[in-house]
Each structure stands twice: as structure tokens, then as C-alpha cells.
PDB file of C-alpha atoms in Angstrom:
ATOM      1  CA  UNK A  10      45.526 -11.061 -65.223  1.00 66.00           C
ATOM      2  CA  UNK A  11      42.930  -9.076 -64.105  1.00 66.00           C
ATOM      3  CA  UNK A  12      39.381 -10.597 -64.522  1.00 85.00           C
ATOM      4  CA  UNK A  13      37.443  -7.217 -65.334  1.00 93.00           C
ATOM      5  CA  UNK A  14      36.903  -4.625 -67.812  1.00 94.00           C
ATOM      6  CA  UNK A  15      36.391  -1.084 -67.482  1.00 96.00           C
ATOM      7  CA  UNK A  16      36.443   2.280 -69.408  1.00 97.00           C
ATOM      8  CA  UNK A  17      39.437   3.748 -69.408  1.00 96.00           C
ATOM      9  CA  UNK A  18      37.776   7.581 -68.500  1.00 97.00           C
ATOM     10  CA  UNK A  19      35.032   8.712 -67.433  1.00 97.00           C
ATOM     11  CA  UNK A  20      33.699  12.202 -66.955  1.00 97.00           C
ATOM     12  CA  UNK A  21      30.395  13.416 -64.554  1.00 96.00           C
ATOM     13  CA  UNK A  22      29.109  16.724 -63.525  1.00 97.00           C
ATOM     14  CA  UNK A  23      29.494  17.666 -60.250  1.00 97.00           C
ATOM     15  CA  UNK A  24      26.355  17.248 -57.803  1.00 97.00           C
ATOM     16  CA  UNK A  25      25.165  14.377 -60.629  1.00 97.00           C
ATOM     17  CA  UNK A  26      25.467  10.907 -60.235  1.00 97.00           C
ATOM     18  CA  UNK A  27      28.031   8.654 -61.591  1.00 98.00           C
ATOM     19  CA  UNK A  28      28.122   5.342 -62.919  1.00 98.00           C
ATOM     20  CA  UNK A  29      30.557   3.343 -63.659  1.00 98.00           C
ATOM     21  CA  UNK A  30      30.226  -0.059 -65.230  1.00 97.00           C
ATOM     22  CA  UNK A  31      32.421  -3.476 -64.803  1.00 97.00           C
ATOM     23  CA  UNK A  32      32.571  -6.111 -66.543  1.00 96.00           C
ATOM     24  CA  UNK A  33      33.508  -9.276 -64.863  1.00 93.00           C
ATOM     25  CA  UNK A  34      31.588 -12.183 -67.246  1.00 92.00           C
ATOM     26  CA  UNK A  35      33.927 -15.221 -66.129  1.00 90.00           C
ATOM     27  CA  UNK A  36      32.970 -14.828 -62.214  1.00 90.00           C
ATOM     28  CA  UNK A  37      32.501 -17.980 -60.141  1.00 87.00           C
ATOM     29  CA  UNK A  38      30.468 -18.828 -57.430  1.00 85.00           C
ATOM     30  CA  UNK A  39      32.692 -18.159 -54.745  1.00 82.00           C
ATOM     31  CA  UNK A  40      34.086 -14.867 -56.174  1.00 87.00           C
ATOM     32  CA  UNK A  41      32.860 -10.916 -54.599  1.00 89.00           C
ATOM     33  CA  UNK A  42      33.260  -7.304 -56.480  1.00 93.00           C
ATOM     34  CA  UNK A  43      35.270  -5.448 -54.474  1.00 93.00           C
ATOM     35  CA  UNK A  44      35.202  -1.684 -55.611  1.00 95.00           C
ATOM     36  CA  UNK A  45      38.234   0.512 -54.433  1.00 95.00           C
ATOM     37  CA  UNK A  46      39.407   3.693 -55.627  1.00 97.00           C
ATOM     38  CA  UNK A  47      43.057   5.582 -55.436  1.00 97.00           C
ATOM     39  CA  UNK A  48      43.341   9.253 -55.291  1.00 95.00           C
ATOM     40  CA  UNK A  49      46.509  10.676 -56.801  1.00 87.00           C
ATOM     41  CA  UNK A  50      49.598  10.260 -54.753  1.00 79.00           C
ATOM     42  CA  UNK A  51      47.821   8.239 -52.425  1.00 90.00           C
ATOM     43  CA  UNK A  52      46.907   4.279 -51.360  1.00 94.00           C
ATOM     44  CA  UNK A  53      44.087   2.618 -52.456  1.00 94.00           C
ATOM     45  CA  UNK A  54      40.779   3.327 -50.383  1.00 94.00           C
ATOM     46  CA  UNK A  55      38.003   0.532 -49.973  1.00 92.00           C
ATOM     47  CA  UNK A  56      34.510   1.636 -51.288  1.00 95.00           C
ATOM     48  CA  UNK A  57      32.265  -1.078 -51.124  1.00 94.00           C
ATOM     49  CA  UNK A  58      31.583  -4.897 -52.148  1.00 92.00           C
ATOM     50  CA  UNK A  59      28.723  -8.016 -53.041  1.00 93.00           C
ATOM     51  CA  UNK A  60      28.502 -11.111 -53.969  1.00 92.00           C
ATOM     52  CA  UNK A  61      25.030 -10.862 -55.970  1.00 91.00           C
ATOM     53  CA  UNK A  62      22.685  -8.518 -54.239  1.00 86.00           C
ATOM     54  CA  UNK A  63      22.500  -4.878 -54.337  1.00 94.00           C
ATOM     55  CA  UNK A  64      24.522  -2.952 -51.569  1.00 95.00           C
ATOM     56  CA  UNK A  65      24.708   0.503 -50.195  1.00 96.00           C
ATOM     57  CA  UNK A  66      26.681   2.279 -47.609  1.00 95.00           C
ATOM     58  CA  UNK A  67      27.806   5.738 -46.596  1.00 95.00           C
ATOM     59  CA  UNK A  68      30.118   6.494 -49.794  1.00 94.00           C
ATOM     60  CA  UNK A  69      28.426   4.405 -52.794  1.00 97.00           C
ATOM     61  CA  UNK A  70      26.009   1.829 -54.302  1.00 98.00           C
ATOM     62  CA  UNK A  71      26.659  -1.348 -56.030  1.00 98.00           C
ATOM     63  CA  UNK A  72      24.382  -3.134 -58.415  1.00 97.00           C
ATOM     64  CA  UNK A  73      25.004  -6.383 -59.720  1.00 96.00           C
ATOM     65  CA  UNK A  74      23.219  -7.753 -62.452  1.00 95.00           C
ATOM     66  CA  UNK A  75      21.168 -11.198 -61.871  1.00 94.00           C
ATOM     67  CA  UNK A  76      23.844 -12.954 -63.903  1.00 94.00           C
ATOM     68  CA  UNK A  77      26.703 -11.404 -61.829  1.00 94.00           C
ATOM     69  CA  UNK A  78      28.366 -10.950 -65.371  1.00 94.00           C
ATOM     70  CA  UNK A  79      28.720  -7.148 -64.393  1.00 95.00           C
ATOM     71  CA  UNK A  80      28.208  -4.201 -62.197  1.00 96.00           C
ATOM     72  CA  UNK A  81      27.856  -1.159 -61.767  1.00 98.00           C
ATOM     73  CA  UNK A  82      29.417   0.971 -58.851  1.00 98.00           C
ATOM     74  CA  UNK A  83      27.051   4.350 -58.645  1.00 98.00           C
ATOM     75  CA  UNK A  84      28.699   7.515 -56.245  1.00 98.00           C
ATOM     76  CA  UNK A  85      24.778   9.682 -56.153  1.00 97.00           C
ATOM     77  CA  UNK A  86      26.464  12.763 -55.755  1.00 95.00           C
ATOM     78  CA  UNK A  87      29.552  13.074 -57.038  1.00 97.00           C
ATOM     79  CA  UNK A  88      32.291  15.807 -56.067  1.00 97.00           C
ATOM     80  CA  UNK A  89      35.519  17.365 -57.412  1.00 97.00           C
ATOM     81  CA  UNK A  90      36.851  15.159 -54.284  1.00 95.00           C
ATOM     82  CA  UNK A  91      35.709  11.986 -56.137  1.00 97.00           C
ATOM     83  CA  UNK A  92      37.980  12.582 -59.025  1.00 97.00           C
ATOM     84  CA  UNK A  93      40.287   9.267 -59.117  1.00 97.00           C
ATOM     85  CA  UNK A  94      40.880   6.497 -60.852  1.00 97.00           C
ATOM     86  CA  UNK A  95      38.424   3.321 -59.624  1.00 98.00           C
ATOM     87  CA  UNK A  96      39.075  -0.392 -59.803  1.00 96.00           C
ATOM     88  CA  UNK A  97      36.796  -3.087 -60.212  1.00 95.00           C
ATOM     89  CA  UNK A  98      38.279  -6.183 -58.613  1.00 92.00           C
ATOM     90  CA  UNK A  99      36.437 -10.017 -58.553  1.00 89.00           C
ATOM     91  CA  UNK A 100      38.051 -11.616 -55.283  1.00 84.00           C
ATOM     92  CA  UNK A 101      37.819 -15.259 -53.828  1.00 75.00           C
ATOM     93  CA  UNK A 102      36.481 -16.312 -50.692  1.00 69.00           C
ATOM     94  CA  UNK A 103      37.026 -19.308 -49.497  1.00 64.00           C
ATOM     95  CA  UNK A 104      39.311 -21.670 -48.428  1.00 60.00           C
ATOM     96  CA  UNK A 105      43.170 -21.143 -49.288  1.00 60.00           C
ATOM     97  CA  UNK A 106      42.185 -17.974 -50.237  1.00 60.00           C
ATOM     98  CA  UNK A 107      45.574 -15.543 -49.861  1.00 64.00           C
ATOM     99  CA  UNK A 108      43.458 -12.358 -50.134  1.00 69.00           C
ATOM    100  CA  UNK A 109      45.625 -11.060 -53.179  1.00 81.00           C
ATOM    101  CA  UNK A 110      43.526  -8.440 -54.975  1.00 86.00           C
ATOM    102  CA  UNK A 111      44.356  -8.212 -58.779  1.00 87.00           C
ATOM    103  CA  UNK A 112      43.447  -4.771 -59.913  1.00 89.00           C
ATOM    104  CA  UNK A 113      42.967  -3.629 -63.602  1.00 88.00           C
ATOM    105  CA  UNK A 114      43.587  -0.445 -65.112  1.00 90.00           C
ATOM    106  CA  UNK A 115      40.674   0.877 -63.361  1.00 95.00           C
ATOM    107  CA  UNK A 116      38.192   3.906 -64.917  1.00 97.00           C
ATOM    108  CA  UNK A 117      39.501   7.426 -64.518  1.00 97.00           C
ATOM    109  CA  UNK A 118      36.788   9.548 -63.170  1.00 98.00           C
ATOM    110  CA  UNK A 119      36.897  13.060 -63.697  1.00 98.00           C
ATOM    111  CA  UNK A 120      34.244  15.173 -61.628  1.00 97.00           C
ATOM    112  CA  UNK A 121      33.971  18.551 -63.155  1.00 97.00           C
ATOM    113  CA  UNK A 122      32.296  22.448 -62.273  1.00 95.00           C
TER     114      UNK A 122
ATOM    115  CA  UNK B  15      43.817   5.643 -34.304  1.00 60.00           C
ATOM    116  CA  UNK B  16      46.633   5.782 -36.506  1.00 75.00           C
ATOM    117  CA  UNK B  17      46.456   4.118 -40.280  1.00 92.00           C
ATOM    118  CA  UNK B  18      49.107   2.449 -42.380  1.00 96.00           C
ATOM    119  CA  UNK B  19      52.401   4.192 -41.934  1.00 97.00           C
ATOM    120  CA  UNK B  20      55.462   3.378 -44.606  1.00 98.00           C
ATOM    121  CA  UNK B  21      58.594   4.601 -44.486  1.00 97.00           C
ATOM    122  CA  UNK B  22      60.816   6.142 -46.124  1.00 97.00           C
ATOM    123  CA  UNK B  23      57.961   8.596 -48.221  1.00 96.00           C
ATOM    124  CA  UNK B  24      60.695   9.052 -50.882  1.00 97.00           C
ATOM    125  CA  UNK B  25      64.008   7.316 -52.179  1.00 96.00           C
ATOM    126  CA  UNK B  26      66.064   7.202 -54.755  1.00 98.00           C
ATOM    127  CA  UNK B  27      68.100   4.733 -55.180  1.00 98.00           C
ATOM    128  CA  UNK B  28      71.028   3.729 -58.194  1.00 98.00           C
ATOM    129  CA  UNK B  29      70.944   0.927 -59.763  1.00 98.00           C
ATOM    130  CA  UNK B  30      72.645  -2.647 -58.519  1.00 98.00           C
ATOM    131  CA  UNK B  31      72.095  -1.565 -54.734  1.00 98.00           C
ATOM    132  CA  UNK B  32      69.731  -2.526 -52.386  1.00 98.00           C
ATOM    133  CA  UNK B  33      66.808  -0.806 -50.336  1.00 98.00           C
ATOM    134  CA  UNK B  34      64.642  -1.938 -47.258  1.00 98.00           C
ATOM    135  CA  UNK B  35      61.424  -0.347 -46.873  1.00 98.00           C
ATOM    136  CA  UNK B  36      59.029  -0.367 -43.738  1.00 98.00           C
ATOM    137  CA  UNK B  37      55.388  -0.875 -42.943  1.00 98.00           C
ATOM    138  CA  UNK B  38      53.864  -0.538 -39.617  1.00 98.00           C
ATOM    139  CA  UNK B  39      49.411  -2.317 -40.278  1.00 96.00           C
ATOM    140  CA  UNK B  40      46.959  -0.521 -38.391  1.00 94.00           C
ATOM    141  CA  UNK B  41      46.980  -1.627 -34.329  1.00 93.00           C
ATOM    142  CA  UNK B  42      45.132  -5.084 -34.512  1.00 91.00           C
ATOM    143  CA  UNK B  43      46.358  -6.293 -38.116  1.00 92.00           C
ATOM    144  CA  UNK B  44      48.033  -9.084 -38.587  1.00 92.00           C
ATOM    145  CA  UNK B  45      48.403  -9.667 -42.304  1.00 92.00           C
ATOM    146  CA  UNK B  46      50.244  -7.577 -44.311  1.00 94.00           C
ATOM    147  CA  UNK B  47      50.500  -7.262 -48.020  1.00 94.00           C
ATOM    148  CA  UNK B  48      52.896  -5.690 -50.166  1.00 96.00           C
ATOM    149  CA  UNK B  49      51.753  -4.271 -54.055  1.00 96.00           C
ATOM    150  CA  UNK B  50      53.879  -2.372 -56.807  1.00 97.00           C
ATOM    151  CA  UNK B  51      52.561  -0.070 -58.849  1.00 96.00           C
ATOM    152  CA  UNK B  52      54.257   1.158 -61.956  1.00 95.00           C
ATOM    153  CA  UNK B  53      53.222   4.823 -63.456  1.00 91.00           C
ATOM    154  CA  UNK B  54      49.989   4.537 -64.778  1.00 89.00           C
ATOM    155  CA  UNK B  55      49.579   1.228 -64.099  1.00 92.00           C
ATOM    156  CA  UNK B  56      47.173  -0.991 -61.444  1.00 93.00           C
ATOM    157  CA  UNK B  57      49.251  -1.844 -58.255  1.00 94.00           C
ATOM    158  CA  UNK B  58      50.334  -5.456 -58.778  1.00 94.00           C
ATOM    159  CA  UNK B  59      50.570  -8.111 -55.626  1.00 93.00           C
ATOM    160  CA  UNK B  60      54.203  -9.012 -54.656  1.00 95.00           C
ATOM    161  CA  UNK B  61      53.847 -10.773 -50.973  1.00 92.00           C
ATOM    162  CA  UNK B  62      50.875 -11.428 -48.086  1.00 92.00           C
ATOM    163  CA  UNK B  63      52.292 -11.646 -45.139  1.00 93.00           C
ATOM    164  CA  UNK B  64      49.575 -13.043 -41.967  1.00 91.00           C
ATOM    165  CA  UNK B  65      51.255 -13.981 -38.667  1.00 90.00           C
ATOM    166  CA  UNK B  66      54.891 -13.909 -39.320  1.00 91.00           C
ATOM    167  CA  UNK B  67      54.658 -16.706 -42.166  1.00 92.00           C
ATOM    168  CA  UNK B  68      54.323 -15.722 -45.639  1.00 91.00           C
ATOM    169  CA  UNK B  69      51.125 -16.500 -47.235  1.00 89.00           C
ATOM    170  CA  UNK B  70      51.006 -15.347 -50.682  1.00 88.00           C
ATOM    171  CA  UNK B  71      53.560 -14.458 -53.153  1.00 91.00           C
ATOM    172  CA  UNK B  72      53.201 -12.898 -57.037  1.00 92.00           C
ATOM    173  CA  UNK B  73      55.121 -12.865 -60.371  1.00 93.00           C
ATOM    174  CA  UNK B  74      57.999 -11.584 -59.079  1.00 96.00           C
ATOM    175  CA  UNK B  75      61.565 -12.552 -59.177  1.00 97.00           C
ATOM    176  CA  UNK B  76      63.844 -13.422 -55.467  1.00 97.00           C
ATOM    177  CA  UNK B  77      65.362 -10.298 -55.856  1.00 98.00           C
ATOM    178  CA  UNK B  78      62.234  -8.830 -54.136  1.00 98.00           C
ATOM    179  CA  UNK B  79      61.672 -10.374 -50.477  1.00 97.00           C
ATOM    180  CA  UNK B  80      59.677  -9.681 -47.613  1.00 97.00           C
ATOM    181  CA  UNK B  81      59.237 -10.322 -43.753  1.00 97.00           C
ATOM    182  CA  UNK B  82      57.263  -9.813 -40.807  1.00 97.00           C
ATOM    183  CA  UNK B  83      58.262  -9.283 -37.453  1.00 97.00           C
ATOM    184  CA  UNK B  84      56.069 -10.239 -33.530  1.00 96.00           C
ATOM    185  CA  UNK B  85      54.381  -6.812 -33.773  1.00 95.00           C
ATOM    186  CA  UNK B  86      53.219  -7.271 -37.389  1.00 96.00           C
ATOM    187  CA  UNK B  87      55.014  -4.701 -38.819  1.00 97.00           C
ATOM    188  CA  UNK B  88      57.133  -5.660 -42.108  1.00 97.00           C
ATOM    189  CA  UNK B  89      59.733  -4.669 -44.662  1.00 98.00           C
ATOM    190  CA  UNK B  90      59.865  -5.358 -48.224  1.00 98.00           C
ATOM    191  CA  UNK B  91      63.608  -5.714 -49.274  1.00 98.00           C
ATOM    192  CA  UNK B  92      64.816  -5.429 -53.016  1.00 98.00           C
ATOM    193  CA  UNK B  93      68.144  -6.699 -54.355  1.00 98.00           C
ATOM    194  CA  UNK B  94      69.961  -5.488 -57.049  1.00 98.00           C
ATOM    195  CA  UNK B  95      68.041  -2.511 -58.402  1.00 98.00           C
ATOM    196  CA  UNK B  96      66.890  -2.313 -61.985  1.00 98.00           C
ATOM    197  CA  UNK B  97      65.587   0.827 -63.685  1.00 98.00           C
ATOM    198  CA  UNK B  98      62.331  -0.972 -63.972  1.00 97.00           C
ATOM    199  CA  UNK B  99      62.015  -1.437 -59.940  1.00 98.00           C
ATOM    200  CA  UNK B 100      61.138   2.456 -59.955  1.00 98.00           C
ATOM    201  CA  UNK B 101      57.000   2.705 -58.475  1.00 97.00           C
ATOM    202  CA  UNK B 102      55.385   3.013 -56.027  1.00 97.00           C
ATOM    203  CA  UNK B 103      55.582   0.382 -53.151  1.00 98.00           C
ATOM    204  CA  UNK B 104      51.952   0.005 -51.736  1.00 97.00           C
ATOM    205  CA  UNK B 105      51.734  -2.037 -48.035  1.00 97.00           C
ATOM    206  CA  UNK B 106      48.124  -2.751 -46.560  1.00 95.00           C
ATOM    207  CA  UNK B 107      47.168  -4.520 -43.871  1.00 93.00           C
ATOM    208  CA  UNK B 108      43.849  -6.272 -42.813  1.00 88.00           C
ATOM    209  CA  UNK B 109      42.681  -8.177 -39.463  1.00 85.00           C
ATOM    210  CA  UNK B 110      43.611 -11.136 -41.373  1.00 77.00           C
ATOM    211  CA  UNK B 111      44.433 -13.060 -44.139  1.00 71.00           C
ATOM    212  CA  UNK B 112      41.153 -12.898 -46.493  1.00 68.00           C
ATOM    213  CA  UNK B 113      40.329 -10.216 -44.939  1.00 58.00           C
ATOM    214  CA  UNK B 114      37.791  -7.750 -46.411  1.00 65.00           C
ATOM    215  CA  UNK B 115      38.695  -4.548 -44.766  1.00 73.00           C
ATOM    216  CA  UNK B 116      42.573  -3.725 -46.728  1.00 87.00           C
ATOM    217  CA  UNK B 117      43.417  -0.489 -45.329  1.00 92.00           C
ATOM    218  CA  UNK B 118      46.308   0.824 -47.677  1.00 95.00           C
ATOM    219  CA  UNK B 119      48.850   3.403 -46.485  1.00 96.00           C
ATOM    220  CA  UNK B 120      50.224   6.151 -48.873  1.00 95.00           C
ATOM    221  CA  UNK B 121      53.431   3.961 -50.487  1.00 97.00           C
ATOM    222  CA  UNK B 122      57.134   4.343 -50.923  1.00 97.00           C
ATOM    223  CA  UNK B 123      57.616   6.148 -54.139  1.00 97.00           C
ATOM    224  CA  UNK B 124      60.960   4.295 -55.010  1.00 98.00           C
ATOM    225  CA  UNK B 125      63.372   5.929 -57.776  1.00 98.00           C
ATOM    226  CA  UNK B 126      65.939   4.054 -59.500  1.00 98.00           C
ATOM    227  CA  UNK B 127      68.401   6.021 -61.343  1.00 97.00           C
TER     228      UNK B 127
END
């Protein structure tokens, strides 16, 4: 079972920011948000991940709370292009890890004019 | 630089046969993992292939099987078709087995009639 919770839906203005929350309150030590997201008809696509500080790169931000007990994956500008649905996944590193990713039912996000 | 290619795009398939489908990682890859995802659903983890030797496998029954050959690529065979094998077959690959970078390719969108 998955070991996050999300909205089911979401909707954001285009040009605003979104947010979109996780909660992931039984997280170990060892475990990372991963944050991908899958366009309609297509594959998954990576976005971004952390362990417990903040992190930015070219398509989002993630903030994690002190406790780790939840994020929050933040697209600045968001764009009809961003409509999908988004998964927040916890993930183990470590040893014996097989690098399965359990994803949820993920947050619909629907960008709109 | 080409990403994750699958083939066939499409199939449909009748129940009790069989079908082989293919996955070629991105040029470096060497684990390869297979997902299902039902309609409207999260893709859920069926193998992990890294280095010809399975590493991983999920909740599913022998029916489904997997392998991987010297140049990484891999098919995922299913036996025996049920009605409820119809989804979309998601391969991604990574450099290796806990990889963080999982590069998906676009799935088999498998129809069992």
C-alpha cells in the first residue's frame, strides 16, 4: 500500500502557482519523497525529490516540513501543459533496496485559462 | 539520445492466450522495471530487472513473468489472459538498481477481450 495521501483534484489558474500537499506521516529515516507526474496517455515523468531539506530545480520546488510528516510539491508558474495527475511517492534508500516505487492515486491537477 | 521505447503501442488480445511485450532502457541502463496500471488507477510494480537477474518482484501471480537479455533490453510475458490483465504496461529503466533517475517510456496499452 501506498504510504501517502493526497487530494484527489486539484484546480490552479494558469500563470499562478500551485501547491500540492502530501501526506506521508509514517516516513522513516532512510525513506526520500520522490514527486513524479504522468500526462495522459503517457509514462510517468520524474519531477523532483528530498530527504528533509528544501529543493529546487528547473521544473518545481519541494518543501518538507521539519517533521518530514508531509510536503508540499509547488510548480511557480503553472501552465495548461502542467495539467496531469501527480504522485507523491516515500522511497527507501539503502541497502537491499529493489527501487520499487509504490504510487498512490496521485492529485489531479487541472491548470485552467 | 533516444528514451524508453516499448513495443507493441497497442494490442488486443482474447482471453486464455498469451502476449510478449518489449522494452528497450535508455543506452547505459541496466535495470529495468516493469509497472501495470489499471484505468484510473496508480501504476503498480510487477518485476525489477538489474543485470540480467531479477531483483524485485510484486503481488502478482506466475502467470506474469519477465526477463532480461546482455543488452538490457526485456520482455514482460503474460500467460493465460484474464479480462482483468487489460492496462497499461509501464517499463522504465534507470542506471541501476536504486536508482534515482526512472526514465519511463509511453507503455503497452494491452486489451483483453
Amino acid at each position: 500500500d501506498a504510504k501517502t495521501t493526497q487530494p484527489p483534484s486539484m484546480d490552479c489558474a494558469e500563470g499562478r502557482a500551485a501547491n500540492l500537499p502530501c501526506n506521508h506521516s509514517t516516513i522513516s529515516g532512510n525513506e526520500y519523497v520522490y514527486w513524479y507526474r504522468q500526462i495522459h496517455s503517457q509514462g510517468p515523468q520524474y519531477i523532483i525529490h528530498g530527504l528533509k531539506n528544501n529543493e529546487t530545480n528547473e521544473m518545481a520546488s519541494l518543501i518538507i516540513t521539519e517533521d518530514r510528516k508531509s510536503s508540499t510539491l509547488i510548480l511557480p508558474h503553472a501552465t495548461l501543459r502542467d495539467t496531469a495527475v501527480y504522485y507523491c511517492i516515500v522511497r527507501f534508500h539503502g541497502s537491499g533496496n529493489t527501487g520499487k516505487l509504490i504510487f498512490g492515486q496521485g492529485t489531479t491537477l487541472q491548470v485552467k485559462p | 539520445d533516444a528514451g524508453v521505447t516499448q513495443s507493441p503501442t497497442h494490442l488486443i488480445k482474447t482471453r486464455g492466450q498469451q502476449v510478449t511485450l518489449r522494452c528497450s532502457p535508455i543506452s547505459g541502463h541496466k535495470s529495468v522495471s516493469w509497472y501495470q496500471q489499471v484505468l484510473g488507477q496508480g501504476p503498480q510494480f510487477i518485476f525489477q530487472y538489474y543485470e540480467k537477474e531479477e531483483r524485485g518482484r510484486g503481488n502478482f501471480p506466475d502467470r506474469f513473468s519477465a526477463r532480461q537479455f546482455p543488452n538490457y533490453s526485456s520482455e514482460l510475458n503474460v500467460n493465460a489472459l484474464l479480462l482483468g490483465d487489460s492496462a497499461l504496461y509501464l517499463c522504465a529503466s534507470s542506471l541501476g538498481v536504486g536508482g534515482d533517475g526512472y526514465t519511463f517510456g509511453s507503455g503497452t496499452r494491452l486489451t483483453v477481450v
